[in-house]
Short mmCIF file of C-alpha atoms and ligand atoms in Angstrom, two decimals:
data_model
loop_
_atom_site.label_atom_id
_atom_site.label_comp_id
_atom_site.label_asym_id
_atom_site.label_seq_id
_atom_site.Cartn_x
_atom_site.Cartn_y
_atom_site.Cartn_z
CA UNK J 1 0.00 0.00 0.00
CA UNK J 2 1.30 3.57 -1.29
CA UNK J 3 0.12 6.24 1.38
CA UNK J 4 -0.03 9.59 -0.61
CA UNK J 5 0.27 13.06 1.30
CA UNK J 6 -1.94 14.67 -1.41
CA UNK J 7 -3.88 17.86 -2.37
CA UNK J 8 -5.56 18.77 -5.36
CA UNK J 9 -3.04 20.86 -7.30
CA UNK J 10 -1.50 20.18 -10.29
CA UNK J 11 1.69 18.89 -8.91
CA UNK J 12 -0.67 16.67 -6.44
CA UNK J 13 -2.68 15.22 -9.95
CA UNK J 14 0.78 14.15 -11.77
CA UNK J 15 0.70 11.86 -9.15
CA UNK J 16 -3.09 10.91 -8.73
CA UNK J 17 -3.04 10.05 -12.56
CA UNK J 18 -0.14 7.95 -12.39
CA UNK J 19 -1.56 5.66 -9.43
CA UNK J 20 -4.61 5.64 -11.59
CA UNK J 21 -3.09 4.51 -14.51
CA UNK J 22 -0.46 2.13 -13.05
CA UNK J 23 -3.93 0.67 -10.64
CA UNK J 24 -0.87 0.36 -7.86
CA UNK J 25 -2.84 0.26 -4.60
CA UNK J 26 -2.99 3.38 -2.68
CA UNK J 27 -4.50 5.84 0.03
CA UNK J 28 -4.84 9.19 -0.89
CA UNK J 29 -4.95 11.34 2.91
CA UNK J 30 -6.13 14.66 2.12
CA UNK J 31 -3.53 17.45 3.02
CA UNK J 32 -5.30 21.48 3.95
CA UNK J 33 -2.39 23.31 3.00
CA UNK J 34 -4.28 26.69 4.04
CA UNK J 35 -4.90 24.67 7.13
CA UNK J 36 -1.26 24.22 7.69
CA UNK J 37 -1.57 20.78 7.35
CA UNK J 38 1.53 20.00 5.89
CA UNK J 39 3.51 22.22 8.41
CA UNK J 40 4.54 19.99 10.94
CA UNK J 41 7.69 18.05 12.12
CA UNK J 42 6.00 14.60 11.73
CA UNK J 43 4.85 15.49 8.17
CA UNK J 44 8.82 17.37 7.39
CA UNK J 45 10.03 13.76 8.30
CA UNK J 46 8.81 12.26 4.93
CA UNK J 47 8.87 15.39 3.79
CA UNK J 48 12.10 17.46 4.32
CA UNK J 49 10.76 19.93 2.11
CA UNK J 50 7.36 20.65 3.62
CA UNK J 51 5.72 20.39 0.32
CA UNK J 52 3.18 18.46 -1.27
CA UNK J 53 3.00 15.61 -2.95
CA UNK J 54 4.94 12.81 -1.49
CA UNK J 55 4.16 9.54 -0.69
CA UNK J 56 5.49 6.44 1.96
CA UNK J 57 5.78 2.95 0.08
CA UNK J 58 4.75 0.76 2.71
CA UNK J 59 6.65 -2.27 0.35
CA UNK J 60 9.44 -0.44 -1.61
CA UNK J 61 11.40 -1.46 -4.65
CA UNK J 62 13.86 -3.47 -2.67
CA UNK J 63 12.46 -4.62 0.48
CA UNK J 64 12.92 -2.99 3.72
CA UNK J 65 11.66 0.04 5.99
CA UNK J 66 8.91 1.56 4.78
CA UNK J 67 9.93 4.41 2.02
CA UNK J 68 8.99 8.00 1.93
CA UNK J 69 9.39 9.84 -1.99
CA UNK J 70 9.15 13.93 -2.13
CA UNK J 71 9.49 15.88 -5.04
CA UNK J 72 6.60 14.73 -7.59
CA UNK J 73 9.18 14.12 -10.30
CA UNK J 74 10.76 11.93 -8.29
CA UNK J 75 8.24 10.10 -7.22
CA UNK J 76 7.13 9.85 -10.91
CA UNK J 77 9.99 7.74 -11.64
CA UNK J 78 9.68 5.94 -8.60
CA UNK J 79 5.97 4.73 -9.48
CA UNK J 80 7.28 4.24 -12.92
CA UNK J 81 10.41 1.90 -11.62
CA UNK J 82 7.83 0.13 -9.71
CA UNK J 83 5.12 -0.45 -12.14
CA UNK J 84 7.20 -0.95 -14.80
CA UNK J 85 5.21 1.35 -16.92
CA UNK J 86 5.00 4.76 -18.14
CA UNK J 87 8.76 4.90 -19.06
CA UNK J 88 9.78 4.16 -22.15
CA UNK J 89 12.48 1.31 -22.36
CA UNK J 90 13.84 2.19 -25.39
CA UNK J 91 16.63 4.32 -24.37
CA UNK J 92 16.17 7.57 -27.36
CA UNK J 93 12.39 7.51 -26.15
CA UNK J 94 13.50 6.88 -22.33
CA UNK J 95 15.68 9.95 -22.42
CA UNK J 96 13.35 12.30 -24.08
CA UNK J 97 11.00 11.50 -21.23
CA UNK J 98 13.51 12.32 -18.48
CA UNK J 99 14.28 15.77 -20.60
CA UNK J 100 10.76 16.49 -20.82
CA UNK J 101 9.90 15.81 -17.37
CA UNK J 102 12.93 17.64 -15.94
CA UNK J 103 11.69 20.64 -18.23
CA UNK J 104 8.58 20.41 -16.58
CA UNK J 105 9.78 20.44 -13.20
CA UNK J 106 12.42 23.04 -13.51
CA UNK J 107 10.69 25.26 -16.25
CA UNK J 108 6.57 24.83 -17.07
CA UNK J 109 5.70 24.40 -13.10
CA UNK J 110 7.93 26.37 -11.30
CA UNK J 111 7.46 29.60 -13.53
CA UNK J 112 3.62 29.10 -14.22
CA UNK J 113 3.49 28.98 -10.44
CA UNK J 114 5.25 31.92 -9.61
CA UNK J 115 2.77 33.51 -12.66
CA UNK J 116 -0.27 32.26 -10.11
CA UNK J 117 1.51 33.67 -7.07
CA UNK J 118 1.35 37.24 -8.68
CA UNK J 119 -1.15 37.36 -10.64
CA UNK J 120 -3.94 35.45 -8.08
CA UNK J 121 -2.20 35.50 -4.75
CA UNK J 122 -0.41 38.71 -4.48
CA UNK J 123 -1.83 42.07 -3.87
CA UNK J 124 -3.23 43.80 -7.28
CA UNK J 125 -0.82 45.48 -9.65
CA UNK J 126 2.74 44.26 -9.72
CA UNK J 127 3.32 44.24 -12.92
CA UNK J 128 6.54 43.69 -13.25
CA UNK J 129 7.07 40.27 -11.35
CA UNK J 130 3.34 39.17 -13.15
CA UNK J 131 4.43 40.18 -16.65
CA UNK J 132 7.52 38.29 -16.15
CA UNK J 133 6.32 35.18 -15.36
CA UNK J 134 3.17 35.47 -17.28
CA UNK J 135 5.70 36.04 -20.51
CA UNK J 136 7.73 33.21 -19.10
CA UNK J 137 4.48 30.96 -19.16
CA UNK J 138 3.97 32.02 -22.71
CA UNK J 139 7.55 31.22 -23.99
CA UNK J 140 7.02 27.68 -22.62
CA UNK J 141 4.08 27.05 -23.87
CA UNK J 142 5.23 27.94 -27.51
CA UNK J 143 8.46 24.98 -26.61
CA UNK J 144 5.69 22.86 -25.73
CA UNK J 145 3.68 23.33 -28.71
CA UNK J 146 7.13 22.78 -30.93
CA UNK J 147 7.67 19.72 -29.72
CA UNK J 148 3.93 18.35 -29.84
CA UNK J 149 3.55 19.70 -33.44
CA UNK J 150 6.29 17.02 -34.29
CA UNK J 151 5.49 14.31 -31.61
CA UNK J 152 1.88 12.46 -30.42
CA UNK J 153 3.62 12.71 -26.56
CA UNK J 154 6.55 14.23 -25.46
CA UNK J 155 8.74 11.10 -25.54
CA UNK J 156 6.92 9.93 -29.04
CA UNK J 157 4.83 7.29 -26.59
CA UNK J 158 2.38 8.62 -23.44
CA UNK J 159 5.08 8.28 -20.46
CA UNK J 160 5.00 10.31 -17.00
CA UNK J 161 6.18 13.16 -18.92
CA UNK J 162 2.82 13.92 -20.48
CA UNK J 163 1.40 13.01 -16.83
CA UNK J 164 3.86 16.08 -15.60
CA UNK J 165 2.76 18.25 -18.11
CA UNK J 166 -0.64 18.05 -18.58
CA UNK J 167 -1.95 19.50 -14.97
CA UNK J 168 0.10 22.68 -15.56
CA UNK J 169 -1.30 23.08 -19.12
CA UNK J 170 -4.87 22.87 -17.72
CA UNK J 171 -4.23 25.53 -15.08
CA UNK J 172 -3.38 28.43 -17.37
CA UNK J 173 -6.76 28.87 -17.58
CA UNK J 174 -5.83 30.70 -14.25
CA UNK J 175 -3.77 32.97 -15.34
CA UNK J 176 -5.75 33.54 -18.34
CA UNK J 177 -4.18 32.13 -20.87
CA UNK J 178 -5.79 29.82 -23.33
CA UNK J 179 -4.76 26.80 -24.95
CA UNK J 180 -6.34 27.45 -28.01
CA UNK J 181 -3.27 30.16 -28.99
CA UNK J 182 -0.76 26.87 -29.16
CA UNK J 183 -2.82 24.33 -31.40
CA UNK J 184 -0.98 21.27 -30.86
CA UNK J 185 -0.48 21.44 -27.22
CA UNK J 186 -4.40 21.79 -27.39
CA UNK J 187 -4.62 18.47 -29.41
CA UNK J 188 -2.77 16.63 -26.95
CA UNK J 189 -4.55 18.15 -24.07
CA UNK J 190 -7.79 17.21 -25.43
CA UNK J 191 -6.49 13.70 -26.44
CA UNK J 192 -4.14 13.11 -22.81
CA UNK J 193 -7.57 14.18 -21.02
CA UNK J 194 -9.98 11.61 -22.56
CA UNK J 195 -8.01 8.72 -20.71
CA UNK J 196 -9.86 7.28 -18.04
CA UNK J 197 -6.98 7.61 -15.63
CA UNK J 198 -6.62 11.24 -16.59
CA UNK J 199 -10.90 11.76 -15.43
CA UNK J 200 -10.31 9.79 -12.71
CA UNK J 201 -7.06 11.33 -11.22
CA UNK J 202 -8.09 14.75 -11.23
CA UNK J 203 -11.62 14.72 -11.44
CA UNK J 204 -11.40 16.91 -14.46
CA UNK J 205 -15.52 16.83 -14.77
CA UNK J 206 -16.02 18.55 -11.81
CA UNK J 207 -15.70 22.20 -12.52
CA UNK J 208 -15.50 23.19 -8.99
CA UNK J 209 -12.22 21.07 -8.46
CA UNK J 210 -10.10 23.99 -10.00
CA UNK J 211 -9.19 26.88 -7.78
CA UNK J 212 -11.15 30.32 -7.94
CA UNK J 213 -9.32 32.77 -10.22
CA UNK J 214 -8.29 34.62 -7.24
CA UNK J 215 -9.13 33.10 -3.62
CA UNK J 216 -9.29 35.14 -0.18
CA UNK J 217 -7.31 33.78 1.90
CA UNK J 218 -7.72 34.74 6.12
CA UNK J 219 -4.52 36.44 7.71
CA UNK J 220 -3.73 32.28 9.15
CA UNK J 221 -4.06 30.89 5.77
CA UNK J 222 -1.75 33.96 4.56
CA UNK J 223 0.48 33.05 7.17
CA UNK J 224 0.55 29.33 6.31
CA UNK J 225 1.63 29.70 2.75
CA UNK J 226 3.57 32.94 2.54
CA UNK J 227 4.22 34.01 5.58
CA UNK J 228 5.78 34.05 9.28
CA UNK J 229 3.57 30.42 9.75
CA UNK J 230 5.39 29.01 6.92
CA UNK J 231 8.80 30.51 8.39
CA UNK J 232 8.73 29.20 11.04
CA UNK J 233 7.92 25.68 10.29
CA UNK J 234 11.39 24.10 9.10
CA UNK J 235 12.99 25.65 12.71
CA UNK J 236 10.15 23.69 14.85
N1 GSH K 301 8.75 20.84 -6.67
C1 GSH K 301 7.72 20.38 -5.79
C2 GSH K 301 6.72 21.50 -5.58
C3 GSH K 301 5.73 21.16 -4.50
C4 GSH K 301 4.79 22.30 -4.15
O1 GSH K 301 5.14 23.48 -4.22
N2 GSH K 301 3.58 21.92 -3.74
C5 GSH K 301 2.57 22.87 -3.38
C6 GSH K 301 1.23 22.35 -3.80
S1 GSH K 301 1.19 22.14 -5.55
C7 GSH K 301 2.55 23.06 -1.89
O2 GSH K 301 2.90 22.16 -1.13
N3 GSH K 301 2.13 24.23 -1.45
C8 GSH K 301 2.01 24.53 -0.08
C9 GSH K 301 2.79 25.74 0.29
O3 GSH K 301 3.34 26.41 -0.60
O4 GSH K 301 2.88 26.04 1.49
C10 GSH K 301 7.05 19.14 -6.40
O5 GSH K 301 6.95 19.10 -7.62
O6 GSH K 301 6.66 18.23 -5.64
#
């Protein structure tokens, strides 16, 4: 049994959809970041990063004490190692997986999310930091439509890759953007999202599953995310 530490984000759904389409039996325990949920020591000790997803493998790859994975790249290719699945094993398609994944989780998330910081979390015009990212969001999503105008997937066959990529192509609908303005990407979006593992791991029917455009957060749920709550939490 895979215990996942899980909320509904996009990083969160790369993982959902993978346990969906591997079928490897899991839990999913629901994680309140505005909560703080994820803030304490016992959670930092599968965690060192405080972040979500991550999961404990009850029977690892390998035997022995129960395993936590952080980082949902990581644990990606540890559900892939596991299943057997999901990564290509020829070794030209293999690599282009690990490229495009590592894009993802260096470029495509980390920017897009500091694009949903400014533009839905931070107070109202700061242009600078939003255009920024916004225009950083907008450069990657041209990449991504390069390589999908010459490629089905992003390693030729479906592989965790698309699984990392596809969450944070359906949330620039937050920071309005639109898929329609990269045609191939929305081809592969359309196509990625009709698997049944896809529906399943993120729920993708129910509207009300996506964040509001721009939430209100209390001066505690502030705190917990950006602030002295959030500080504080690696020193406890
Ligand atoms: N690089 C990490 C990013 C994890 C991350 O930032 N997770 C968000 C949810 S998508 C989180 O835990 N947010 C809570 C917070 O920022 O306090 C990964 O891919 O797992």
């Amino acid at each position: 049994m895979i215990e996942v530490y899980f909320t509904p984000t996009p990083n969160g759904h790369k993982v959902s959809i993978m346990l969906e389409e591997t079928g490897l039996p899991h839990r999913l325990l629901k994680m309140d970041v505005l909560a703080g949920d994820h803030l304490t020591p016992d959670f930092r000790r599968i965690n060192p990063n405080g972040r979500l997803p991550a999961i404990v493998d009850h029977e690892p790859i390998g035997g022995g004490a129960p395993l936590p994975v952080f980082e949902s790249g990581a644990i990606l290719l540890y559900l892939a190692e596991k299943s057997g699945k999901f990564l290509p094993e020829n070794p030209r398609r293999r690599s282009q997986a690990q490229q495009w994944l590592m894009w993802q989780m260096a470029s495509f998330g980390p920017m897009q999310g500091q694009a949903h910081h400014f533009i839905r979390y931070a107070p109202e015009g700061q242009t600078y930091p939003t255009e920024r990212y916004r225009n950083e969001t907008v450069r990657l999503l041209h990449v991504l439509n390069g390589r999908l105008s010459e490629a089905d997937y992003l390693a030729e066959e479906y592989s965790i890759a698309d699984m990392a990529a596809w969450p944070w192509a359906r949330a620039v609908q937050l920071i309005g953007l639109t898929l329609d303005d990269y045609p191939a990407v929305a081809d592969w979006f359309a196509r990625v999202g009709e698997r049944p593992a896809v529906i399943a791991g993120t729920d993708v029917k129910n509207a009300a599953n996506l964040a509001s455009a721009r939430p209100v957060l209390t001066e505690e749920q502030w705190s917990n995310l950006f602030g002295k709550n959030m500080l504080a939490a690696p020193t406890r």
